[in-house]
mmCIF file of C-alpha atoms in Angstrom:
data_model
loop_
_atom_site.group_PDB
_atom_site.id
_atom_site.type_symbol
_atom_site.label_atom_id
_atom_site.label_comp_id
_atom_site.label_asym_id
_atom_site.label_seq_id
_atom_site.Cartn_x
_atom_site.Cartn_y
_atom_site.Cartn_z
ATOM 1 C CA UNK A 196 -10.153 -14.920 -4.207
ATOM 2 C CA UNK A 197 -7.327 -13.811 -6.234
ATOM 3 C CA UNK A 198 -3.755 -13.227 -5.246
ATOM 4 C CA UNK A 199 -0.638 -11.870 -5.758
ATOM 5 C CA UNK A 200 2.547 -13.338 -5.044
ATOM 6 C CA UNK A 201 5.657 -12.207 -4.616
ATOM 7 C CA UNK A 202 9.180 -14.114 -4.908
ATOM 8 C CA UNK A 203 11.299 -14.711 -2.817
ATOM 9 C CA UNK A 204 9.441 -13.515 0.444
ATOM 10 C CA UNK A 205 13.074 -12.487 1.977
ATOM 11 C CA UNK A 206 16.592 -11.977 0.317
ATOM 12 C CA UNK A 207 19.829 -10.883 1.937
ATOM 13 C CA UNK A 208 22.476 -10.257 -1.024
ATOM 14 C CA UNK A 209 25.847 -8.659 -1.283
ATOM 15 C CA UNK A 210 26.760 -4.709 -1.849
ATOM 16 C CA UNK A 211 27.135 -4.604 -5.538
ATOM 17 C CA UNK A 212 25.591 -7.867 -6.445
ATOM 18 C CA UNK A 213 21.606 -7.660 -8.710
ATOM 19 C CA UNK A 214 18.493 -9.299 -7.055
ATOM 20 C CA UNK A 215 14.988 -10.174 -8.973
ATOM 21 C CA UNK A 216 12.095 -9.860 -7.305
ATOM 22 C CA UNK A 217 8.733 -11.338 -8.924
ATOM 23 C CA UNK A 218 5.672 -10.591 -8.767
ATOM 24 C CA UNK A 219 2.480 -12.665 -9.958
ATOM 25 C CA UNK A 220 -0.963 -13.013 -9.951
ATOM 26 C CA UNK A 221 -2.416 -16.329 -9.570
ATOM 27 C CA UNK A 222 -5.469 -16.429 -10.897
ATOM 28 C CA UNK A 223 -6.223 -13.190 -12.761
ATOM 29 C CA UNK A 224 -4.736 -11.348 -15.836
ATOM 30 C CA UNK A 225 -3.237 -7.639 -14.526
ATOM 31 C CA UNK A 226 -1.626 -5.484 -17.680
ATOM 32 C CA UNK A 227 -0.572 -2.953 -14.879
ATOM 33 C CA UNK A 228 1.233 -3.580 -11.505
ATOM 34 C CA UNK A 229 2.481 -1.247 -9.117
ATOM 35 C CA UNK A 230 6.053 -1.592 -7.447
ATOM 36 C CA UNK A 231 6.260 0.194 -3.675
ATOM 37 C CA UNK A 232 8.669 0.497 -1.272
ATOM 38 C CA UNK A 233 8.402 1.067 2.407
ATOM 39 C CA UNK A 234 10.614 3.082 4.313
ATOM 40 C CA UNK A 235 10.849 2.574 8.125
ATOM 41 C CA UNK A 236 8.338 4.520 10.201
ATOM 42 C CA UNK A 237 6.813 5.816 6.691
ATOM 43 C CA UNK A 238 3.791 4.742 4.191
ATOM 44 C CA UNK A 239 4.403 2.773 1.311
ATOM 45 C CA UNK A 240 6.290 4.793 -1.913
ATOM 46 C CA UNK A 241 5.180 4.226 -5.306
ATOM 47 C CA UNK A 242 8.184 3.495 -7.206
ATOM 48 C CA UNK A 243 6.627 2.465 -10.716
ATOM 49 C CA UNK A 244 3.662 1.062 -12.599
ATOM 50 C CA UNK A 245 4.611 -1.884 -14.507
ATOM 51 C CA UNK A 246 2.941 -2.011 -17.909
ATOM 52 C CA UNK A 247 2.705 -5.157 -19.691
ATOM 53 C CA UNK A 248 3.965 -4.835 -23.214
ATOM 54 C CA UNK A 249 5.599 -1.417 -22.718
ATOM 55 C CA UNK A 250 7.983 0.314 -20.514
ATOM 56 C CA UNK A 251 7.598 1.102 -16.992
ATOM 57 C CA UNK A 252 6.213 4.080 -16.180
ATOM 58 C CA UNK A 253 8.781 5.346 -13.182
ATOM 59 C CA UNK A 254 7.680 8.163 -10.037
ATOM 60 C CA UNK A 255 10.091 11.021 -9.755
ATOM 61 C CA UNK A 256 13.274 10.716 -8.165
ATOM 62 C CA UNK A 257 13.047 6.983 -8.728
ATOM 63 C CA UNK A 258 16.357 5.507 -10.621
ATOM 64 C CA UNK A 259 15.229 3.708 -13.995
ATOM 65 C CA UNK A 260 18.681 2.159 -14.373
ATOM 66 C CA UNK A 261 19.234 1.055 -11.112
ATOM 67 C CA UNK A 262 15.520 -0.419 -10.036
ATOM 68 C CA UNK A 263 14.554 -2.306 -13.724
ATOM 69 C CA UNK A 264 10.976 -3.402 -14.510
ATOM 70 C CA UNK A 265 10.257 -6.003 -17.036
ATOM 71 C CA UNK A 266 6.336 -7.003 -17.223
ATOM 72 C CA UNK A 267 6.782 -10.248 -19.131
ATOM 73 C CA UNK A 268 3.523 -11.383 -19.190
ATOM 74 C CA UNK A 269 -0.334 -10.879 -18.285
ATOM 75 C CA UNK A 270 0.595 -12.466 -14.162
ATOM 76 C CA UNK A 271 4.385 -11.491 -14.122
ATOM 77 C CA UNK A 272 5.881 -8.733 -13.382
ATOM 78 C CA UNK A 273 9.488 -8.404 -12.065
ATOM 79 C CA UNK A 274 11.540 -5.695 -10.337
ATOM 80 C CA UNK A 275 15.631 -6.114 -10.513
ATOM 81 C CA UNK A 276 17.761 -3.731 -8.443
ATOM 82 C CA UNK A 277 20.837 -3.240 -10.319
ATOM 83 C CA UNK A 278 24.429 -2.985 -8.163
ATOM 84 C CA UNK A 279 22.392 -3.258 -5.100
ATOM 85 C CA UNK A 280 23.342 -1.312 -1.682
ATOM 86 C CA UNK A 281 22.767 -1.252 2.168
ATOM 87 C CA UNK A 282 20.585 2.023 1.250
ATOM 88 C CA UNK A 283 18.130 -0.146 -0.658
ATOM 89 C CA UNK A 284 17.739 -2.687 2.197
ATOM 90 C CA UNK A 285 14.020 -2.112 2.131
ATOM 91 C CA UNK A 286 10.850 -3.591 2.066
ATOM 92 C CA UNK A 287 9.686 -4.079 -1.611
ATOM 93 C CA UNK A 288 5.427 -4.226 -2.246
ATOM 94 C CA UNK A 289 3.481 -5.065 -5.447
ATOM 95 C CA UNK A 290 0.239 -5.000 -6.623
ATOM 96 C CA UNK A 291 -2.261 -5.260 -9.047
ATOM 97 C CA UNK A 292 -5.814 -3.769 -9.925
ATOM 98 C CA UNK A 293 -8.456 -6.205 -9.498
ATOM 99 C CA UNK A 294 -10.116 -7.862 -12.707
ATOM 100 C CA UNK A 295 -12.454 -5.197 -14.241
ATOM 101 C CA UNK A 296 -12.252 -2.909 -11.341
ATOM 102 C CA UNK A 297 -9.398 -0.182 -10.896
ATOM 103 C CA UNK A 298 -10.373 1.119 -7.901
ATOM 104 C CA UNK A 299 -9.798 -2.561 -5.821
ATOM 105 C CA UNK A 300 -5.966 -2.855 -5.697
ATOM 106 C CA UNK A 301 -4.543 -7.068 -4.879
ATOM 107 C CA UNK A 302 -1.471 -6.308 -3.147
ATOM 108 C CA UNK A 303 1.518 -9.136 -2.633
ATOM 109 C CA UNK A 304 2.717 -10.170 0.109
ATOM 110 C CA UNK A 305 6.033 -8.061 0.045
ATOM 111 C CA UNK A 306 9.467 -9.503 0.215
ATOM 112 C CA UNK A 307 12.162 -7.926 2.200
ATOM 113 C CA UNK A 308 15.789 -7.230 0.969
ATOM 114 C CA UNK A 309 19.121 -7.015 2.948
ATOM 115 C CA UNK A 310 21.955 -5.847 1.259
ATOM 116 C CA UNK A 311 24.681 -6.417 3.328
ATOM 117 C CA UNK B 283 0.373 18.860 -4.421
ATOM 118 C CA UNK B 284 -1.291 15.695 -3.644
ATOM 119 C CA UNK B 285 -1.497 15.580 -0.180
ATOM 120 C CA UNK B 286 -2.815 13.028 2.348
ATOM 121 C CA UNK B 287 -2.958 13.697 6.230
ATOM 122 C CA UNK B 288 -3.269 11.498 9.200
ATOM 123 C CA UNK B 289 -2.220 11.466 13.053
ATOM 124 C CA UNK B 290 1.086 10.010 13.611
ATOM 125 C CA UNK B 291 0.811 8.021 16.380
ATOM 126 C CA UNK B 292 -2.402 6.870 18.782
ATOM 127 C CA UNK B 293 -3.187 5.107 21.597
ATOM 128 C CA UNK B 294 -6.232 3.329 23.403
ATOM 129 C CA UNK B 295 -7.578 1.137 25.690
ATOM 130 C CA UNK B 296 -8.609 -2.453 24.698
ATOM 131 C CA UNK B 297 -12.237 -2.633 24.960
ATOM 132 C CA UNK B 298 -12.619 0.792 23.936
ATOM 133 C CA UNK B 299 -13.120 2.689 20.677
ATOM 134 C CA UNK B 300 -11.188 4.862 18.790
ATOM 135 C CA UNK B 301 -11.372 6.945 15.379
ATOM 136 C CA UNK B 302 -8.405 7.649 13.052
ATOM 137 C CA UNK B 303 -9.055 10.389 10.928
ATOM 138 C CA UNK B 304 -7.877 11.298 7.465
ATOM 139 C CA UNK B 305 -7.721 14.501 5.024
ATOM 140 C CA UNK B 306 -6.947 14.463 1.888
ATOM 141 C CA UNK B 307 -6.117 17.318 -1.530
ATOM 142 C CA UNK B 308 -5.878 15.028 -4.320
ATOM 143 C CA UNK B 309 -5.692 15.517 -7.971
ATOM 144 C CA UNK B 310 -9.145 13.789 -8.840
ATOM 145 C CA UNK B 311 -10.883 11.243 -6.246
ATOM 146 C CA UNK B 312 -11.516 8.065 -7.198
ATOM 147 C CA UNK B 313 -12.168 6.314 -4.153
ATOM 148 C CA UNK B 314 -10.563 5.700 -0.298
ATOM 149 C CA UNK B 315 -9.006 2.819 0.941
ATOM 150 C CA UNK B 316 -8.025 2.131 4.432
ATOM 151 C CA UNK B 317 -5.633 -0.565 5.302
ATOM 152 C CA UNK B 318 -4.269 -2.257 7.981
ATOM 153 C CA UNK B 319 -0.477 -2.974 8.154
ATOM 154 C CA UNK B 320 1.328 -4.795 11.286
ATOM 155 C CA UNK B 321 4.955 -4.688 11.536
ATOM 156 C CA UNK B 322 7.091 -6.519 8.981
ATOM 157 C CA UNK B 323 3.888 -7.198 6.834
ATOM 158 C CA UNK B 324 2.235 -5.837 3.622
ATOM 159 C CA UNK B 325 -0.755 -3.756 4.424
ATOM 160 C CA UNK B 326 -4.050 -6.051 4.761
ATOM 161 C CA UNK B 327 -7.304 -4.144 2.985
ATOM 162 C CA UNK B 328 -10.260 -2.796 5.394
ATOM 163 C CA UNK B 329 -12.217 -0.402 3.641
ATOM 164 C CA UNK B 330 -13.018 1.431 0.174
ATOM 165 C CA UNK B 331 -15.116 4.364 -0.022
ATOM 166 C CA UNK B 332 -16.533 6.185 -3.080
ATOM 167 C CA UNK B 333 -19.488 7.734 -1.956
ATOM 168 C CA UNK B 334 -20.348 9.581 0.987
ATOM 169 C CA UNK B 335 -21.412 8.045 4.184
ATOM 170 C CA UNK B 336 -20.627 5.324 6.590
ATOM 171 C CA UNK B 337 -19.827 1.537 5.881
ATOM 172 C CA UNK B 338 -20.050 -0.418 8.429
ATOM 173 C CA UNK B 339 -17.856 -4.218 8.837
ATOM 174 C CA UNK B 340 -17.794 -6.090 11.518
ATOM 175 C CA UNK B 341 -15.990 -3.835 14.023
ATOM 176 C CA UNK B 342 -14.766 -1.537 11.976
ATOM 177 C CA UNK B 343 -16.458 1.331 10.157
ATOM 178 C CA UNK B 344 -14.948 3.990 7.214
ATOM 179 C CA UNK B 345 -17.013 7.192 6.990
ATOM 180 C CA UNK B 346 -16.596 9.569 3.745
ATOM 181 C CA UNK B 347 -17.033 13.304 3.233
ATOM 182 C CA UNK B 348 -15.824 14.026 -0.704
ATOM 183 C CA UNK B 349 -16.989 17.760 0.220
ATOM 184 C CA UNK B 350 -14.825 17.944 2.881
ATOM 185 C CA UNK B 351 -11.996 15.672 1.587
ATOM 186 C CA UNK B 352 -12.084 13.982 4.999
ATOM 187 C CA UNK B 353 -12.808 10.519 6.053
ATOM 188 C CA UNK B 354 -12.543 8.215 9.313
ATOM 189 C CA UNK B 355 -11.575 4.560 10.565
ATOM 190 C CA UNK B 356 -13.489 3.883 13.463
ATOM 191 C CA UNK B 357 -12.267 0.792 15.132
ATOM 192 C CA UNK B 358 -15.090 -0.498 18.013
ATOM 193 C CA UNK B 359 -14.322 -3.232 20.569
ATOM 194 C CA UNK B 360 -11.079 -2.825 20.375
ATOM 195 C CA UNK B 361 -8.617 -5.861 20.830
ATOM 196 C CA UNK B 362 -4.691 -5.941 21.715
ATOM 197 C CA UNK B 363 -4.359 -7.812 17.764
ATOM 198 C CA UNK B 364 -5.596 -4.178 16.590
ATOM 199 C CA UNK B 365 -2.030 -2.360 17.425
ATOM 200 C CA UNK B 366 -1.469 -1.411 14.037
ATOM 201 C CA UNK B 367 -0.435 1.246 11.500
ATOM 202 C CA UNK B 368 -3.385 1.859 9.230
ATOM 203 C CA UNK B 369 -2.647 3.274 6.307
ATOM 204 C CA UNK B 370 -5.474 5.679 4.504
ATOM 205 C CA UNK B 371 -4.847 6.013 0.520
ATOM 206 C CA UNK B 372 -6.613 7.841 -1.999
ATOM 207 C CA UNK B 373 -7.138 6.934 -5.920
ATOM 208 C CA UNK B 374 -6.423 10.051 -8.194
ATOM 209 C CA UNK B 375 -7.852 10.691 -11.457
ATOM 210 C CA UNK B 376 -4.784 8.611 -12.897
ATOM 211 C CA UNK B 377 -6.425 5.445 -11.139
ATOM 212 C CA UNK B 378 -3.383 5.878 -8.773
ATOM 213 C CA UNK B 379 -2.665 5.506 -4.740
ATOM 214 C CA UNK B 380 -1.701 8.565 -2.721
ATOM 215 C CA UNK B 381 -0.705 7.166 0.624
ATOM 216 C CA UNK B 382 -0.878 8.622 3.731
ATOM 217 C CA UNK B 383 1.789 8.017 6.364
ATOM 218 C CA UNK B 384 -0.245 5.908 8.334
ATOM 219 C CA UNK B 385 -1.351 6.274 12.019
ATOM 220 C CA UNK B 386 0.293 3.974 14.647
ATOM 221 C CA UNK B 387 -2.019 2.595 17.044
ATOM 222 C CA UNK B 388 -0.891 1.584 19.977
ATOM 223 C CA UNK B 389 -3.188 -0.638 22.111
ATOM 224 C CA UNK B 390 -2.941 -0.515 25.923
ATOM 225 C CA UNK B 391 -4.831 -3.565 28.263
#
């Protein structure tokens, strides 16, 4: 069945330092993917929704500088947090809609980030 | 506001069954999902419900009331492997999930 991926899986960087986070789907096309973050003890927060060939569309209270979305292509999508700090040591979740079917949401694996 | 609600926190016995239930005020409905999250882990899909009534997998079952903006996870059989959060999540008219905060399940032998 199809799949989304998510690179690397875990990450522990430096306080001011940038980390890239990828997201793809293998074997279907998504023009939208959805970035999430998960807060201890809490439900996952929709950050953005990655648009391919235009700009992120970004939730409210959500920094556009500091957490930058670039949908390259039809299966990549990528989230970079900018100066990176211990507060954004989280657990960062993407997905995509399934092919031809919005209400069916693929979502990757997660990868977890450790800014020390 | 969009708003989705859910117990906190649960517990049962293994063997026995329990139901997690969910209510929702959404901007538009487009469907409910429940999913399954353990610890460290990216929520696992169980259910989607658009219509009303009860779908039935396996040992699990998601029932739907749109009228009522209310649905349920009942989990049947229950094993130790279910201790879980499971997560309920509406679509909105923008083709969007509203989360819940999830309902820990805590599974006792």
């Amino acid at each position: 069945g199809a799949v989304v991926s998510q690179h690397p899986s875990r990450v522990i960087c430096k306080s001011g330092t940038s980390v890239k986070i990828e997201c793809r789907s293998l074997d279907f096309q998504a023009t939208t993917m959805f970035w999430y973050r998960q807060f201890p003890k809490k439900s996952l927060m929709l950050m953005a929704t990655s648009n391919e060939g235009s700009k992120a569309t970004y939730e409210q209270g959500v920094e556009k500088d500091k957490f930058l979305i670039n949908h390259a292509s039809l299966t990549l999508s990528t989230l970079t947090v900018t100066s990176a700090h211990p507060e954004d040591s989280s657990f960062y979740i993407c997905s995509a809609p399934a092919p031809g079917d919005l209400y069916e949401q693929y979502f990757g694996p997660g990868t977890r980030l450790t800014v020390t | 506001g969009q708003n989705i609600d859910q117990p906190t926190e649960m517990t049962a016995t293994e063997g026995a069954i329990v139901q997690i239930n969910c209510t929702y005020q959404t901007s538009g409905f487009n469907g409910l999902f429940w999913y399954q999250q353990h610890a460290g882990e990216a929520p696992t899909f169980l259910s989607y419900n658009v219509l009303d009534g009860l779908e039935e997998k396996g040992r699990f079952s998601s029932f739907l009331s749109r009228s009522k903006g209310y649905s349920y996870l009942l989990l049947k059989e229950l094993q130790m492997k279910d201790s879980a959060s499971y997560l309920c999540a509406v679509v909105d008219s923008n083709y969007q999930l509203i989360w819940g905060a999830g309902t820990k399940l805590i599974i006792k032998p």
